[in-house]
XYZ file of C-alpha atoms in Angstrom:
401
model
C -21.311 95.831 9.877
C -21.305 99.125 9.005
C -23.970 102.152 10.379
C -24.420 105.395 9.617
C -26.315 108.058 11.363
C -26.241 111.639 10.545
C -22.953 111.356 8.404
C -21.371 109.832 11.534
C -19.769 106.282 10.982
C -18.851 103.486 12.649
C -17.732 99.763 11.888
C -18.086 96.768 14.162
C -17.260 93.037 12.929
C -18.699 89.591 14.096
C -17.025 86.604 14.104
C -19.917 84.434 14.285
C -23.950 84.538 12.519
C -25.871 84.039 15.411
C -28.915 86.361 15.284
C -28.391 87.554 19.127
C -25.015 88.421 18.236
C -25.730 90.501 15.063
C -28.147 92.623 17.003
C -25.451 93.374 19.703
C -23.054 94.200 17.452
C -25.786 96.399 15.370
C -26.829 98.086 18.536
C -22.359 98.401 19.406
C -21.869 100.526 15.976
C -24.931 102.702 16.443
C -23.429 103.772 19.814
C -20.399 104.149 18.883
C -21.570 105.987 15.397
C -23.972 108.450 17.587
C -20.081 108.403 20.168
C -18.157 109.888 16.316
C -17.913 113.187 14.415
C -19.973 113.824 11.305
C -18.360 112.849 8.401
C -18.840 115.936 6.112
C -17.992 114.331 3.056
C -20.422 111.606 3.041
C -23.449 111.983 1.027
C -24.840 108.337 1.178
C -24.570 104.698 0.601
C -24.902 103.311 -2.590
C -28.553 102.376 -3.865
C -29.615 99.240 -5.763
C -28.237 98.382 -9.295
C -28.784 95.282 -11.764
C -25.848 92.956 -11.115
C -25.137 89.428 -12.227
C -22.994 86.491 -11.382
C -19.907 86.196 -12.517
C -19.051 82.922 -14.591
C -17.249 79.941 -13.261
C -16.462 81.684 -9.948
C -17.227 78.646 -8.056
C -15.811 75.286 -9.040
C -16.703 72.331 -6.372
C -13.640 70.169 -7.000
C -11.738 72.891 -5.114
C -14.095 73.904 -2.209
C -14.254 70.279 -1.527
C -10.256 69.453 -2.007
C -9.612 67.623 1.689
C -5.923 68.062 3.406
C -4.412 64.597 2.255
C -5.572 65.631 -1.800
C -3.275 68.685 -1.071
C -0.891 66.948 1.540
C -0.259 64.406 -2.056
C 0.238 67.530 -4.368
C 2.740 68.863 -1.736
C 4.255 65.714 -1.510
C 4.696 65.452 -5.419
C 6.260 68.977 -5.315
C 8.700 68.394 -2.513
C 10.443 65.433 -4.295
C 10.543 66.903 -7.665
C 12.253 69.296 -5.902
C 14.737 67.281 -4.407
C 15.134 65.159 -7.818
C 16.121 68.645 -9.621
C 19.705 68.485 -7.858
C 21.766 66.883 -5.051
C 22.457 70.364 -3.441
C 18.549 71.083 -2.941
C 18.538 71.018 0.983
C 14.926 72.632 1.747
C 11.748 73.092 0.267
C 8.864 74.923 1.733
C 6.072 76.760 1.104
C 1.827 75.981 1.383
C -0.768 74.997 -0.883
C -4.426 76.543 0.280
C -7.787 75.836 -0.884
C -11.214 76.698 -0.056
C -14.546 78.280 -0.825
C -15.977 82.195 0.265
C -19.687 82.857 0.876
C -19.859 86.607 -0.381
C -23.130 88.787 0.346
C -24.061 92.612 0.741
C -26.626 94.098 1.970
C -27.607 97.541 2.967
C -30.799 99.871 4.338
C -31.331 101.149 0.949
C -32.147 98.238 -1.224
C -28.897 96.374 -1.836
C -28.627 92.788 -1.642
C -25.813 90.682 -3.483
C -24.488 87.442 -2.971
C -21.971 85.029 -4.757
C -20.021 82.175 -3.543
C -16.158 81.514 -4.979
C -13.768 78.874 -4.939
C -9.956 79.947 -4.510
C -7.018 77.833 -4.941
C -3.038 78.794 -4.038
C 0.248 77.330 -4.297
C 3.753 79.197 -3.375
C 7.014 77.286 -3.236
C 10.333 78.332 -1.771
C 13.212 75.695 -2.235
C 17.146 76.823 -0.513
C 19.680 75.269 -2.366
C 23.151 74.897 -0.627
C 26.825 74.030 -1.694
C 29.544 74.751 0.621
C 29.150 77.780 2.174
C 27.021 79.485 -0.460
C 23.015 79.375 -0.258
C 20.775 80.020 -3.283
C 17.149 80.446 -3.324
C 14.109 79.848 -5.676
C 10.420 80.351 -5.566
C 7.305 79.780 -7.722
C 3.535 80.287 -6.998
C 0.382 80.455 -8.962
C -2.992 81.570 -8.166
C -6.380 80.100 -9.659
C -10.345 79.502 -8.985
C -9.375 75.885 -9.951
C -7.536 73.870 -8.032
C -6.825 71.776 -11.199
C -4.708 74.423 -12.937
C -2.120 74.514 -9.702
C 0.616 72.801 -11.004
C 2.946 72.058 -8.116
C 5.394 69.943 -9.835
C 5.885 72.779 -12.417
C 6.549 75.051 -9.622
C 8.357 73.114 -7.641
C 10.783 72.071 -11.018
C 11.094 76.317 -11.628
C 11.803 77.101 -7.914
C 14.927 73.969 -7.676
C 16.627 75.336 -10.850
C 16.328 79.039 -9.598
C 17.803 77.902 -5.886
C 20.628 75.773 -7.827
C 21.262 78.298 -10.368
C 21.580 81.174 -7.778
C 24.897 79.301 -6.274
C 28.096 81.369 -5.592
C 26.454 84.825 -6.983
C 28.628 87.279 -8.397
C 28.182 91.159 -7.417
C 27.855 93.457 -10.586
C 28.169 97.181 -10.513
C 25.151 99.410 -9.609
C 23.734 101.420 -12.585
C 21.283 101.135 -15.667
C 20.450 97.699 -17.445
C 17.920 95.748 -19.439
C 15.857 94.254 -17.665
C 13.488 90.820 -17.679
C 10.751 90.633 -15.311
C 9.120 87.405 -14.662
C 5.324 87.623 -13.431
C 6.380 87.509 -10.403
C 8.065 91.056 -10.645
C 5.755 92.701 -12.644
C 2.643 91.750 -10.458
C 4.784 93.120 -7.367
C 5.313 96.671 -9.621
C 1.611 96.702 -11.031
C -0.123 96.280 -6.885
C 2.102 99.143 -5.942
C 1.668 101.133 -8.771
C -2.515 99.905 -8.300
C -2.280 101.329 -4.590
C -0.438 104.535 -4.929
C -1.639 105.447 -8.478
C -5.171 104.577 -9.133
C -7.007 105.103 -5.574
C -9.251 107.697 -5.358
C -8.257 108.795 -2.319
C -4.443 108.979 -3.228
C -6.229 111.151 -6.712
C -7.978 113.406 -4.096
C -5.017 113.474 -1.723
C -2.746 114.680 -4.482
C -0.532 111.651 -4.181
C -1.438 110.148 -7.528
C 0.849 110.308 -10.646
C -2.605 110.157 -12.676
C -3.097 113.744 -11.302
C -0.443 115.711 -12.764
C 0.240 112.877 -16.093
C -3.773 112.147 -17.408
C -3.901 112.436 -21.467
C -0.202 111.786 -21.755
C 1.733 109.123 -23.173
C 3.336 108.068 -20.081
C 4.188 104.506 -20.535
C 4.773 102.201 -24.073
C 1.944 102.177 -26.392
C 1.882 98.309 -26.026
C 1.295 98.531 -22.262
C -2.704 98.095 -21.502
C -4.376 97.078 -17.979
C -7.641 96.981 -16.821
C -9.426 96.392 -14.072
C -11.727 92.848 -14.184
C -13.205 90.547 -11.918
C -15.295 89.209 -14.826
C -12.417 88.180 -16.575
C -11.670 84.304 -16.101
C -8.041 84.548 -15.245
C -8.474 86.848 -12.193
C -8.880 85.430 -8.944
C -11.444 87.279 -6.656
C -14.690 86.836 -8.865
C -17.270 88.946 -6.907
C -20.161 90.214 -8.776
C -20.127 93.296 -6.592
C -17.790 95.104 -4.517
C -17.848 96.116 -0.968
C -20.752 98.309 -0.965
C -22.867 95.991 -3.465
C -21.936 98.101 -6.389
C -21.324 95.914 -9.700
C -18.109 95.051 -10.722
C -17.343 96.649 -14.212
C -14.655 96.640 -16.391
C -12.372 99.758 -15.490
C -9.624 100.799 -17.974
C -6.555 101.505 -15.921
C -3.775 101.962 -18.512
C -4.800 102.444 -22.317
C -2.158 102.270 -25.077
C 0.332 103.995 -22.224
C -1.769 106.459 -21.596
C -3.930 107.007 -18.069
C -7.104 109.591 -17.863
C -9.210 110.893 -14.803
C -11.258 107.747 -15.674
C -8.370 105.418 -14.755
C -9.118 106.002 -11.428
C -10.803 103.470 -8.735
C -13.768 104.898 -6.810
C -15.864 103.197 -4.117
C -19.121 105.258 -2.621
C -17.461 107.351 -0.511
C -14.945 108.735 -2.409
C -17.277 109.173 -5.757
C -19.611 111.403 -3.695
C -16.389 113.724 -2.497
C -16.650 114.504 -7.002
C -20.404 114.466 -7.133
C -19.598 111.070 -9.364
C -20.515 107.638 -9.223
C -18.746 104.729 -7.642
C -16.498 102.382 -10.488
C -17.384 99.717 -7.858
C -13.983 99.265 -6.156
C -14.941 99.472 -2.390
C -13.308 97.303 -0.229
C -15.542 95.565 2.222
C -15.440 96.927 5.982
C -13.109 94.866 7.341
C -10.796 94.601 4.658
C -10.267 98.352 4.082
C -7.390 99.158 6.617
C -6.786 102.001 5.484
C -10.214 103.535 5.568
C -11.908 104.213 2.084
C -9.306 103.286 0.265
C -11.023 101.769 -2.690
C -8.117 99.410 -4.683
C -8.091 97.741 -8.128
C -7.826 93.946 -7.069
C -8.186 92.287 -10.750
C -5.620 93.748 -12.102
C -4.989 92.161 -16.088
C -2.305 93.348 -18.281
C -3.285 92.715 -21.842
C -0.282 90.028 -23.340
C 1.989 90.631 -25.987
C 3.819 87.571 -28.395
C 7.089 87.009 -26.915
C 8.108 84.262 -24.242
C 10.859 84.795 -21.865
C 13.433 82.636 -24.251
C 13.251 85.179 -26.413
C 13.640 88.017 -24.289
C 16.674 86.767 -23.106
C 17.991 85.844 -26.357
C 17.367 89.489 -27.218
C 19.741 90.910 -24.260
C 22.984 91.883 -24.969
C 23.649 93.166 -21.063
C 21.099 92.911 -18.762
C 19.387 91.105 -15.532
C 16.272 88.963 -14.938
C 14.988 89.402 -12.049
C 12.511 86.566 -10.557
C 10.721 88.723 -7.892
C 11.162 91.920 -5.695
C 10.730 92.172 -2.067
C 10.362 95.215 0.781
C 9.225 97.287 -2.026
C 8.037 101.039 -1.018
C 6.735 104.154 -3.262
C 9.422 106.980 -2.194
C 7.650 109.511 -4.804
C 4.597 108.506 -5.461
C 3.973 111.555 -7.789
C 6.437 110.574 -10.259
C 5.549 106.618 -9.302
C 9.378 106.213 -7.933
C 9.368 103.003 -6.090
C 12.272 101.019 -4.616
C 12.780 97.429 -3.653
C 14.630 94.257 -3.860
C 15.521 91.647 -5.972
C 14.778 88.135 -4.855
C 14.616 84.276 -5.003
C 16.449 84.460 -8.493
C 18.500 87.231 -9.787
C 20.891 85.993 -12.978
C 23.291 88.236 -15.472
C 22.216 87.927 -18.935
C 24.788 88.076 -21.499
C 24.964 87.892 -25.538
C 21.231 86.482 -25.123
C 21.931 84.211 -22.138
C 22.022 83.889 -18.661
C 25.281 83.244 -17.689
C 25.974 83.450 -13.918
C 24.275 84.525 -10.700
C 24.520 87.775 -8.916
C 23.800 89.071 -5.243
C 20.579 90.457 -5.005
C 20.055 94.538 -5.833
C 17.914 97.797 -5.097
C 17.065 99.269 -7.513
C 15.348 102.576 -7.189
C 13.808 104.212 -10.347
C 10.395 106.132 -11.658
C 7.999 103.893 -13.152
C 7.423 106.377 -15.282
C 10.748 106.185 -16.982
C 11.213 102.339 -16.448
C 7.919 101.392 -18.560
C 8.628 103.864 -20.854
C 10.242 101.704 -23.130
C 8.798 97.655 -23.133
C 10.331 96.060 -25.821
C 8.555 92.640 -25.168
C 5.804 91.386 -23.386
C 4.988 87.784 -22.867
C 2.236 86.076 -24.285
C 1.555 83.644 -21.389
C -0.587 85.177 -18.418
C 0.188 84.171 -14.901
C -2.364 84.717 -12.105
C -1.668 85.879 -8.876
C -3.288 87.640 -6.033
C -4.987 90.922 -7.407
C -2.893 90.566 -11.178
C -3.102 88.828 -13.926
C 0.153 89.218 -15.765
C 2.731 88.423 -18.330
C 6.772 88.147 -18.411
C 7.692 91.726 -19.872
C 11.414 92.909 -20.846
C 11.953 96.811 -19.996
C 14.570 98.740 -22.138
C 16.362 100.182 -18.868
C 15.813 99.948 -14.563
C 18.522 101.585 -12.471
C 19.855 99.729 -9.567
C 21.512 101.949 -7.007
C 22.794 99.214 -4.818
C 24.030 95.582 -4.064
C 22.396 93.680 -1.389
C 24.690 92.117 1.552
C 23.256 88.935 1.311
């Protein structure tokens, strides 16, 4: 619940519906609103616009999925697991289903509701032999609970654990690179929270800032912004403040523009503009208006990841990328981890294992050149996203483990 009075704010939250409650808790933010500072930069909440549900959001099979349905998937994943190889000693890992009642409301008008089904699966499977461990993981996001596929998961995750057996350590430096989904999602939320936030624009922390109207990244890279789309995963007909959910263009043919940029109420009214509909709702925004692109969708391209590896002389795939933090979020220069399935790719094939890396390099640079991007779209959390091959990352380091 959030109050305003006289430009002063406050948020309380409720864990239960009860009508007693509600009025407590109303009565707890106006005290502790009229307890606050004025907020000189707000101007007001948002008023009333057309809106309309979004398509196939909901899908009953999945709100109504009971533990043993998913206790029998998880079962089915765990032994085709095990099948995949002798030396598979653990798998692990959850499959979650369920259903959200969404609705906004405010003092001015507003009043929005939807109700979405959500489905995910993420599998982690530790292959051993001797004294060597190797680790694999797969996961997929959907509405549906019928396009989870834990046996396909489970299958990728084995042969990544197996495969990454006695690693090898290569030297740091520039290579070709693949990026699974997995990867690129991890670079695109990063490059979603530090790049196209208004707050990080008006804080002077955004690359879009100082780069707008150039051609920053390959012409073939395009992402926008869509929780209409089908393949995203949080299909809410508004966002946090009951402001419609429209398309938002975040990278066009490489290029970015002041209108890449994610806006909720608050932080429109700092420009005298109007909100692109990205508010977070109140108790999801942590970080205090920080309004975030969360259906992310990178446009595909023709090539499948046997073909990007066939078209590396010297390079690495890289599965995923953990501890991953901005260190100049200007220039979008992020650093991180390889994980759960790092390989050498030689002459067009993968040919051994290596110990994990850092790698620390601009974005700017590192999608700068995108030879291929896959045609198959993976969904995740808050991106929808191919396989893509990049022309060079630089890794500064070798992991100890």
């Amino acid at each position: 619940i959030k109050v305003v009075v006289d430009k002063r704010i406050s948020t309380v939250q409720s864990n239960t519906l009860e009508e007693k409650v509600l009025k407590e808790a109303v009565e707890r933010a106006v005290k502790i609103a009229r307890a606050s500072s004025p907020n000189k930069d707000f101007k007001s909440l948002p008023e009333p616009e057309v809106w309309e549900p979004v398509p196939e959001a909901f899908d009953k099979r999945t709100a109504e999925c009971t533990p043993s349905s998913r206790a029998e998937m998880v079962g089915d994943a765990i032994n085709v697991a095990h099948s995949k190889s002798p030396k598979v000693a653990a798998v692990a890992g959850y499959l979650c289903t369920g259903s959200l009642g969404y609705a906004v409301a405010n003092s001015l008008g507003i009043s929005a509701w939807a109700q979405l089904s959500l489905a995910y699966m993420k599998t982690t499977v530790i292959a051993r032999d001797g004294d060597s461990e190797g680790f694999g993981a797969a996961q997929q996001y959907s509405r549906r609970i019928g396009d989870i596929e834990p046996s396909v998961l489970a299958e990728d995750a084995a042969d990544k654990a197996v495969r990454s057996l006695h690693p090898v350590k290569v030297e740091p430096g520039e290579y070709e690179v693949v990026l699974s989904p997995l990867a690129v999602a991890v670079i695109l939320e990063y490059m979603g929270y530090v790049g196209f936030s208004a707050r990080s624009y008006q804080d002077g922390e955004s690359f879009v800032k100082f780069y707008a109207n150039q051609q920053v990244f390959d012409g073939k890279l395009n992402v926008v912004d869509d929780a209409r789309n089908p393949k995203t995963l949080y299909a809410v007909p508004v966002d946090g403040e009951g402001v419609p959910k429209r398309p938002l263009g975040l990278i066009t043919n490489g290029m970015v523009s002041e209108k890449s940029i994610c806006y909720n109420s608050f932080t429109a009214g700092r420009e005298g503009k109007k909100s692109t509909g990205h508010a977070l709702p109140p108790l999801g925004d942590f970080y205090g208006e920080m309004p975030l692109p969360y259906n992310m969708v990178m446009q595909p391209g023709d090539a499948t990841l046997e073909e990007a590896i066939a078209d590396t002389r010297h390079g690495i795939f890289v599965n995923t990328f953990h501890y991953v933090n901005p260190v100049e979020p200007t220039k979008l220069v992020f650093t991180g981890l390889t994980r759960d399935g790092t390989f050498l790719i030689e002459n067009g094939e993968i040919t051994k294992p290596i110990v994990n890396m850092r790698f620390t390099d601009s974005m700017l640079s590192a999608l700068k050149e995108i030879p291929m991007i896959g045609k198959k779209l993976l969904t995740l959390e808050t991106a929808t996203v191919p396989m893509i091959k990049l022309k060079k990352l630089r890794f500064v380091g070798v992991s100890a483990y």
